Coordinates of C-alpha atoms and ligand atoms in Angstrom, one line a residue:
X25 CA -10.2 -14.9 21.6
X26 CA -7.4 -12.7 21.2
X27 CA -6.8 -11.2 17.4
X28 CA -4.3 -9.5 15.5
X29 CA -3.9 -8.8 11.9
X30 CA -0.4 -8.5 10.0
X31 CA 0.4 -4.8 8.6
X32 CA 0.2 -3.3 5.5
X33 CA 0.9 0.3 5.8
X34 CA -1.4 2.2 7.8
X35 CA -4.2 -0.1 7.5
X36 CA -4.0 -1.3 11.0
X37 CA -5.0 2.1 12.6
X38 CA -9.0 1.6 11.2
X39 CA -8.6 -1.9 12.2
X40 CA -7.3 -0.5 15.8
X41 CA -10.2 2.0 16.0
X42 CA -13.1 -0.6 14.9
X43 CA -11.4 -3.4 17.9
X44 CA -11.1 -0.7 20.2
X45 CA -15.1 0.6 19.9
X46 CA -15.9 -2.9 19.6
X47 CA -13.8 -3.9 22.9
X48 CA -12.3 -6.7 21.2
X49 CA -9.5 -8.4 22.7
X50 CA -6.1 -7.4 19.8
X51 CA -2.8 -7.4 19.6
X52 CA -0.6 -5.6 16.9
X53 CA 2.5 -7.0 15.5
X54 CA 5.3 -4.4 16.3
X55 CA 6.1 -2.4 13.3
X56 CA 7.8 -4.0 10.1
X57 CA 11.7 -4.8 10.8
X58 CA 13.8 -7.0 9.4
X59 CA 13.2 -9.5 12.4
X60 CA 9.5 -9.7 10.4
X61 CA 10.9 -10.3 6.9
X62 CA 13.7 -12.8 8.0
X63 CA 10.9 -14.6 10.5
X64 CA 8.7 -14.7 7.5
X65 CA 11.9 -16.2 5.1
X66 CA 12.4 -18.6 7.1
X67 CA 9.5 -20.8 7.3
X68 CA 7.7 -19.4 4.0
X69 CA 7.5 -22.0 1.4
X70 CA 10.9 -21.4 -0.8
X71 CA 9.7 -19.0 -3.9
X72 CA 6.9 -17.5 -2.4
X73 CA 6.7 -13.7 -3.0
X74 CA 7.4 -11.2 -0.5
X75 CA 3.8 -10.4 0.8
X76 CA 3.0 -13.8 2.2
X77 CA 6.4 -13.8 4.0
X78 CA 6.3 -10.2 5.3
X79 CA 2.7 -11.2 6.3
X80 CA 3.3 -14.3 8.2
X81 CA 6.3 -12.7 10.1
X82 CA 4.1 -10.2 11.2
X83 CA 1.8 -13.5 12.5
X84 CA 4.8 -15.7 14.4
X85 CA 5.5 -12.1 16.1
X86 CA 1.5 -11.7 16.8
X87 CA 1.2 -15.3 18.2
X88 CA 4.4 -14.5 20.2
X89 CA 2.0 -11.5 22.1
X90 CA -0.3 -13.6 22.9
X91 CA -2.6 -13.9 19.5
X92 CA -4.8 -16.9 18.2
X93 CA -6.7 -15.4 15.9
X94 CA -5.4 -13.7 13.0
X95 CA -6.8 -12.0 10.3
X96 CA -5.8 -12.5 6.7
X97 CA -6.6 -11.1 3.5
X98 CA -7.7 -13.9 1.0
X99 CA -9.5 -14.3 -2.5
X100 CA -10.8 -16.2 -5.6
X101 CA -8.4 -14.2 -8.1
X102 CA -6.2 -15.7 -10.3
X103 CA -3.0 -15.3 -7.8
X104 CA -1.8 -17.6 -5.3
X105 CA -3.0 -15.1 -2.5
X106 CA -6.0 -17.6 -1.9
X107 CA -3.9 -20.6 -0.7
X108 CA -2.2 -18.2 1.3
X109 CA -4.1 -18.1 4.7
X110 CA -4.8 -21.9 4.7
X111 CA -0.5 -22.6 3.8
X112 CA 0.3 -20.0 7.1
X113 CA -1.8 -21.3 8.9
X114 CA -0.3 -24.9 9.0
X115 CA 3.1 -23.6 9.1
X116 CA 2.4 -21.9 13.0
X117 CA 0.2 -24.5 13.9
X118 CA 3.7 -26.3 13.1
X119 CA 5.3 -24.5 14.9
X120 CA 3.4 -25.1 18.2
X121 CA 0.7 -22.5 18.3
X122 CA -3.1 -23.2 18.8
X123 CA -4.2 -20.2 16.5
X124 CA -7.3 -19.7 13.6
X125 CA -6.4 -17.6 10.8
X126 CA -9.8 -16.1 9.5
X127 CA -9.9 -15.1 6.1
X128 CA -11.1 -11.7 4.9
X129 CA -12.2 -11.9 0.8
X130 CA -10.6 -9.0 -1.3
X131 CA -12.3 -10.6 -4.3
X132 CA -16.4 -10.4 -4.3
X133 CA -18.6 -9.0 -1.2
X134 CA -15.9 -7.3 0.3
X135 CA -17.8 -5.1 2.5
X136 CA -20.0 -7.8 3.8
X137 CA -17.1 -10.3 4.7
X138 CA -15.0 -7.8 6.3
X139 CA -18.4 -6.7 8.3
X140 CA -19.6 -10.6 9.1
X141 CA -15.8 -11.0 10.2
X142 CA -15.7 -8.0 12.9
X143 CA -19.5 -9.3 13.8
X144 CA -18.1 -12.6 14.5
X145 CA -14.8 -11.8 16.4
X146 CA -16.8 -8.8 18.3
X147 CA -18.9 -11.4 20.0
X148 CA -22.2 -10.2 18.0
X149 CA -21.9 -7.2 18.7
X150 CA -25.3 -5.3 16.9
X151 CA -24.8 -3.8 13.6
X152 CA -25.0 -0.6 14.7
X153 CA -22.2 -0.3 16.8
X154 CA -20.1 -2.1 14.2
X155 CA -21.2 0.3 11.4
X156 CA -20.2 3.5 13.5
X157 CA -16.9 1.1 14.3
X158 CA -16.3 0.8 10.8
X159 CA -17.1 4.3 9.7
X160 CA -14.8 5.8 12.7
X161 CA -12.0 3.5 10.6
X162 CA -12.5 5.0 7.3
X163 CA -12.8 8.4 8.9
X164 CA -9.4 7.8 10.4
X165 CA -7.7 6.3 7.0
X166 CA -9.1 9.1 4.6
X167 CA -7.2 11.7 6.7
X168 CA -4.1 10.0 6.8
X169 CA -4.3 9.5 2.9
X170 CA -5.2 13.2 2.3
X171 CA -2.1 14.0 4.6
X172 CA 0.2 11.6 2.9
X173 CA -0.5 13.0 -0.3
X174 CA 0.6 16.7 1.0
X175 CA 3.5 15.1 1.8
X176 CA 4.3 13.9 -1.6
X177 CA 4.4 17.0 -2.8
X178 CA 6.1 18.5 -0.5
X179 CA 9.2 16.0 0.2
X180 CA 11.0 16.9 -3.3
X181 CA 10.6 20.9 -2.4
X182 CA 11.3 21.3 1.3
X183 CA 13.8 23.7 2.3
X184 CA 15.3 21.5 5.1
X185 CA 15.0 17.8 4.3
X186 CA 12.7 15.5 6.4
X187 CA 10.3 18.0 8.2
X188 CA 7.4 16.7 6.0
X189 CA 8.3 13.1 7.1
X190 CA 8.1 14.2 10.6
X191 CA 5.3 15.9 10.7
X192 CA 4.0 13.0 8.9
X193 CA 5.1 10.7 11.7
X194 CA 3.4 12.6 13.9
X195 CA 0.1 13.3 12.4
X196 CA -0.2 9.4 11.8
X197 CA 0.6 8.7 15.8
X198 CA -1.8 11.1 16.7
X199 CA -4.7 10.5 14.2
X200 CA -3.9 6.3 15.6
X201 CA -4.8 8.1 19.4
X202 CA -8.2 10.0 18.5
X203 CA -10.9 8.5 20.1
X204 CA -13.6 10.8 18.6
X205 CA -14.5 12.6 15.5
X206 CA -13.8 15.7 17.0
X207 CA -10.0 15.6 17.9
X208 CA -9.4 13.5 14.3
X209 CA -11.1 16.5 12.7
X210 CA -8.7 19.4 14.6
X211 CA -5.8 16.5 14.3
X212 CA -6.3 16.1 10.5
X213 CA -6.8 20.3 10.0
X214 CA -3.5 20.5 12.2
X215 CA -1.2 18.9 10.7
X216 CA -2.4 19.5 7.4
X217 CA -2.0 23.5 8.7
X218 CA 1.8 22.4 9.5
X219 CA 2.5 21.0 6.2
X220 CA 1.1 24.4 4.3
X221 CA 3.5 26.1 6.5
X222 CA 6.7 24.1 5.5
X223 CA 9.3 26.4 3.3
X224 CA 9.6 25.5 0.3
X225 CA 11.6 26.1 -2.9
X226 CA 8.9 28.1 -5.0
X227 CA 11.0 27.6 -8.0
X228 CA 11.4 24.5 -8.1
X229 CA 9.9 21.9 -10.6
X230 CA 10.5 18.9 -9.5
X231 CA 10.9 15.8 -11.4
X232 CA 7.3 13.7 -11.9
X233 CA 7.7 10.0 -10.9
X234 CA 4.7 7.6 -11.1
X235 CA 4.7 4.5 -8.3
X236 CA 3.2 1.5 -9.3
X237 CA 3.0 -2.4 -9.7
X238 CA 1.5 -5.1 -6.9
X239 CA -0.8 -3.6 -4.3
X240 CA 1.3 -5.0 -0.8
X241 CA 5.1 -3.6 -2.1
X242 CA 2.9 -0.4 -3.3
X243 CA 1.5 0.1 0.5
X244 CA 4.2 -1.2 2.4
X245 CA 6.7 0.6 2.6
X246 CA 9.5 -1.5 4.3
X247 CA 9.0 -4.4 2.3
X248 CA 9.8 -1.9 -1.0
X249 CA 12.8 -0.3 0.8
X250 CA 10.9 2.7 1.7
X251 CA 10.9 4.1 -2.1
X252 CA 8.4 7.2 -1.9
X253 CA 10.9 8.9 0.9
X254 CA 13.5 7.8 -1.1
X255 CA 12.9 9.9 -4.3
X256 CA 11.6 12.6 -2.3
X257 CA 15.5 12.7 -1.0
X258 CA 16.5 12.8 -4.3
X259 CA 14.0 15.6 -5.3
X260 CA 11.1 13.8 -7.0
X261 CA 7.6 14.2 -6.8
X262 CA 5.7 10.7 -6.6
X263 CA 2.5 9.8 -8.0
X264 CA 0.8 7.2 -7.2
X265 CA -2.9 6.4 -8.0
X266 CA -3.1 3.3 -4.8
X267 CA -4.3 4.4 -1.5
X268 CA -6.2 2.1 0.8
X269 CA -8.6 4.7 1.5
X270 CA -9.3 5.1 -2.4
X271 CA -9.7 1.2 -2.4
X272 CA -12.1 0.7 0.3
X273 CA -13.9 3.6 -1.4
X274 CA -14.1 1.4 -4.7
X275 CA -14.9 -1.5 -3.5
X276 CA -17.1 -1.4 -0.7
X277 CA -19.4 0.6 -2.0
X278 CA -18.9 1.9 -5.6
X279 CA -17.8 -1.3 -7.4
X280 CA -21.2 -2.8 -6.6
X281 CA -22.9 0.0 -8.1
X282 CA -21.4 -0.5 -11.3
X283 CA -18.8 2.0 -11.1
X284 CA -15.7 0.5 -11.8
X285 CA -12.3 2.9 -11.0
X286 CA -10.4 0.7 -13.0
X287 CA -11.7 0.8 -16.5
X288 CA -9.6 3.1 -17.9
X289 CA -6.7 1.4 -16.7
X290 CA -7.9 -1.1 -18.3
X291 CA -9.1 0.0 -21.6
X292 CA -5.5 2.0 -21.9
X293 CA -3.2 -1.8 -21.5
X294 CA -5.9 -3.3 -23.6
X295 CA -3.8 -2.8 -26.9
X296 CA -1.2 -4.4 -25.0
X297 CA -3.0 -7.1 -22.8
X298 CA -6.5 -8.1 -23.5
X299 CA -7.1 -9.8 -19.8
X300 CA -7.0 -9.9 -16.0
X301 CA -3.9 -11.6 -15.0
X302 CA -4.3 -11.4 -11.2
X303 CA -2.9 -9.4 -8.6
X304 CA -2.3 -5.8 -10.4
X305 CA -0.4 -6.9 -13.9
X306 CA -3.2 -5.5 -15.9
X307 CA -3.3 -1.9 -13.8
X308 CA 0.5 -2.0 -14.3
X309 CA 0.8 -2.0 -17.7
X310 CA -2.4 0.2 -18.1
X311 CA -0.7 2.8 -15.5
X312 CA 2.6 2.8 -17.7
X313 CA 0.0 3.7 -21.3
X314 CA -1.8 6.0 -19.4
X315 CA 0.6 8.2 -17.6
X316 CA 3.4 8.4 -20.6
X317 CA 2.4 11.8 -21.7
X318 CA 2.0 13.0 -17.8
X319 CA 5.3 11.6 -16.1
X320 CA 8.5 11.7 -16.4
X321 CA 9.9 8.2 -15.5
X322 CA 7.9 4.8 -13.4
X323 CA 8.6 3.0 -10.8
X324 CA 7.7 -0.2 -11.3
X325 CA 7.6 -2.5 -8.0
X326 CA 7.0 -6.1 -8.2
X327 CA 7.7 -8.7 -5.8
X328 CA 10.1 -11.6 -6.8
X329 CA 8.4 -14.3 -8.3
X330 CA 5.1 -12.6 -8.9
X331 CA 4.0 -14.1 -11.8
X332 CA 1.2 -11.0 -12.6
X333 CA 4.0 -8.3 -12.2
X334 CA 6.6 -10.6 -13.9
X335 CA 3.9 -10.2 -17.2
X336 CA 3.5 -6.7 -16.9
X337 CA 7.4 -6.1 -16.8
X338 CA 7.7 -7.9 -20.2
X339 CA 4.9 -6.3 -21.4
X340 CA 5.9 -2.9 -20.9
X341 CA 9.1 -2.4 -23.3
X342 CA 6.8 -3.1 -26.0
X343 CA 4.1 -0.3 -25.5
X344 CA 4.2 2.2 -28.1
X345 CA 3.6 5.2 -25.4
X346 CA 7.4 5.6 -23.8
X347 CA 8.5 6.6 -20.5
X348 CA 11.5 5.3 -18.8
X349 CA 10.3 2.3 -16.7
X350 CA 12.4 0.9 -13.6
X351 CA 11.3 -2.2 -12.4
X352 CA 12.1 -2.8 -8.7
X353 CA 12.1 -6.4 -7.1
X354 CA 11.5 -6.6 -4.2
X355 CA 12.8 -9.4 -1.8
X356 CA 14.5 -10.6 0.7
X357 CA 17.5 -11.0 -1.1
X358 CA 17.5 -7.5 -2.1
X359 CA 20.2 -5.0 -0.8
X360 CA 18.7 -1.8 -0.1
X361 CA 21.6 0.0 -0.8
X362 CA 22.2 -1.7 -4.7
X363 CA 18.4 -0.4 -5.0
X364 CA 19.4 3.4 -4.1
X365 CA 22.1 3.4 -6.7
X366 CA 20.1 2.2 -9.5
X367 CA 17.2 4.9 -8.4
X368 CA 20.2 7.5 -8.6
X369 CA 21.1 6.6 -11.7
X370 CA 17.4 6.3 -12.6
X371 CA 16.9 10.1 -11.5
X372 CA 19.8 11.1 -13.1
X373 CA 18.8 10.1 -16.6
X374 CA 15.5 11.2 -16.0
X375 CA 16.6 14.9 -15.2
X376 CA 19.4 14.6 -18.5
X377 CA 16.1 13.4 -20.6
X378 CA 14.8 16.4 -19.3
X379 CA 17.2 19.3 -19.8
X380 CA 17.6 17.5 -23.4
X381 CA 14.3 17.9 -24.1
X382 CA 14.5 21.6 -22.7
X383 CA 17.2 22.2 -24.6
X384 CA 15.4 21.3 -27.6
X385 CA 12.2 23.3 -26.8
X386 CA 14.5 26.4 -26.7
X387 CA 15.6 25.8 -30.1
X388 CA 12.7 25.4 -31.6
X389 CA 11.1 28.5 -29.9
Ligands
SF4_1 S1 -0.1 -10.5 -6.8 FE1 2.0 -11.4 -6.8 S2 3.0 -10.6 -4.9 FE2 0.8 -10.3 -4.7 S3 0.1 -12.0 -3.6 FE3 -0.2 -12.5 -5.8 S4 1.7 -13.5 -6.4 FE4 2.1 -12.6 -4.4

């Protein structure tokens, strides 16, 4: 058995960690490229939404290492991502390759499928060692996600463009090589050391942009044409409240406790939307009521043909709470560089709303 698991974001360097202390057999798709997303285009389904073809792109290029077992995210929600698995799998066993696509449930027991599913690929290994596998993951995703959110504070204010993207790059290559908790402890205080030390415009205030919308486009950044760097380029602060690490926090092992991240999401779009719609339509809209009085403008990303996102985007003009919304689809058929001007022009009436509103605290003062 040889496995593999598509990428989103960083999520394969737990996933690494937990094969590697396991010694299961893997493989990893090479990084996101457009060779992934036209793979993917091709044999996907027409009108399916970007994550299932970004995802099995990442699994032709697996099976073309060498992999026949993949990993897959599945569930019982009220999106199509259930059918998913079972739909890619036929379309590579169509294709000529012998391969079994186990699913992992993101909707109920999450922690004890993903657990039963390393137990089963490890061979049985005991549940001890896949524990400490486990927990050596999280450890590694926690630090990235602390680092990354240095970073989005300090893109819009660095003195010379891209050093917090490199050191970024860097931290996240050599956090992926620690083999122990010891050189990911000096690793994470390292480079979070380097990012204190970056110059920075001390006067600055830098425009406050929320990110938000469907989970895969929020935490994979090539298939939502690397947005977060993006405004950072064009001097913008991002917020956004979805991080893996956060997520696996929730679920695994608060949710079942009773503690539920999401209800004041929830309780804010309730005016607006009184139910679960799948994927993350509800959060959307919620994030939009919540975060009016706190940002200045949202990104809104939503894959094309996402019928929960699609909801939330026709929902949101109509909330009383206001805040300029972009919405952002995100597709194949998207140019990146028609998406950089409207986020130009985006950021530009953002900062005129701004100096109006300036403007017209000076007068009143
Ligand atoms: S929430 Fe939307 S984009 Fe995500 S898997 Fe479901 S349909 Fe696709």
């Amino acid at each position: 058995m040889r496995v593999s698991i598509p990428h989103m974001g960083n999520v394969y360097i737990p996933f690494r960690a937990a094969f590697e202390r396991l010694g299961i057999d893997y493989v990893m798709p090479p990084a996101n490229s457009q060779r992934t997303l036209s793979l993917g285009s091709r044999y996907a389904p027409e009108g399916l939404c970007i994550p299932f073809k970004m995802t099995l792109g990442n699994m032709i290029e697996s099976v073309e290492l060498g992999a026949d077992t993949l990993l897959a995210p599945g569930g019982y929600g009220i999106c199509r991502l259930g059918y998913y698995t079972r739909v890619q799998e036929q379309i590579i066993r169509n294709l000529g390759y012998d391969i079994e696509i186990i699913q992992m449930g993101v909707s109920e027991h999450k922690f004890w499928e993903i657990l039963n599913m390393i137990k089963r690929i490890s061979n049985n290994a005991p549940w001890h060692r896949i524990l400490s596998a486990f927990r050596f993951g999280l450890a590694k995703l926690n630090a990235i996600d602390q680092i990354e959110q240095i970073v989005q504070k300090i893109r819009p204010v660095e003195l010379v463009p891209g050093t917090a993207n490199q050191i970024y790059t860097k931290a996240i290559h050599t956090i992926d090589n620690a083999d122990d908790y010891d050189t990911l402890k000096r690793a994470k205080a390292d480079y979070l050391g380097q990012l204190k030390q970056v110059a920075t415009d001390k006067q600055a205030r830098p425009l406050i942009v929320g990110v938000t919308g469907e989970f895969y486009v929020l935490l994979e950044p090539f298939s939502s044409f690397d947005i977060e760097r993006e405004l950072g380029k064009l001097g913008v602060e991002v917020r956004r409240a979805t991080f893996i690490s956060g997520w696996t926090k929730f679920s695994f092992f608060l949710n079942p406790l009773g503690i539920n991240e999401k209800s004041r999401i929830h309780k804010a779009a309730l005016p607006y939307l009184k139910r679960d719609i799948g994927g993350d339509g509800w959060e959307s809209v919620g994030e939009k009521v919540l975060h009016a009085g706190d940002y200045d403008g949202l990104v809104h990303l939503a894959p094309f043909t996402c019928m929960p996102e699609i909801i939330a985007e026709n929902i949101m003009p109509s909330t009383r709470e206001s805040i300029p919304v972009l919405t952002i689809l995100c597709d194949e058929q998207i140019a990146k560089a028609g998406v950089l001007t409207r986020l130009e022009a985006f950021v530009d009436l953002l900062e005129r709303k701004r100096r109006a509103q300036n403007e017209q605290h000076k007068v009143t003062v």
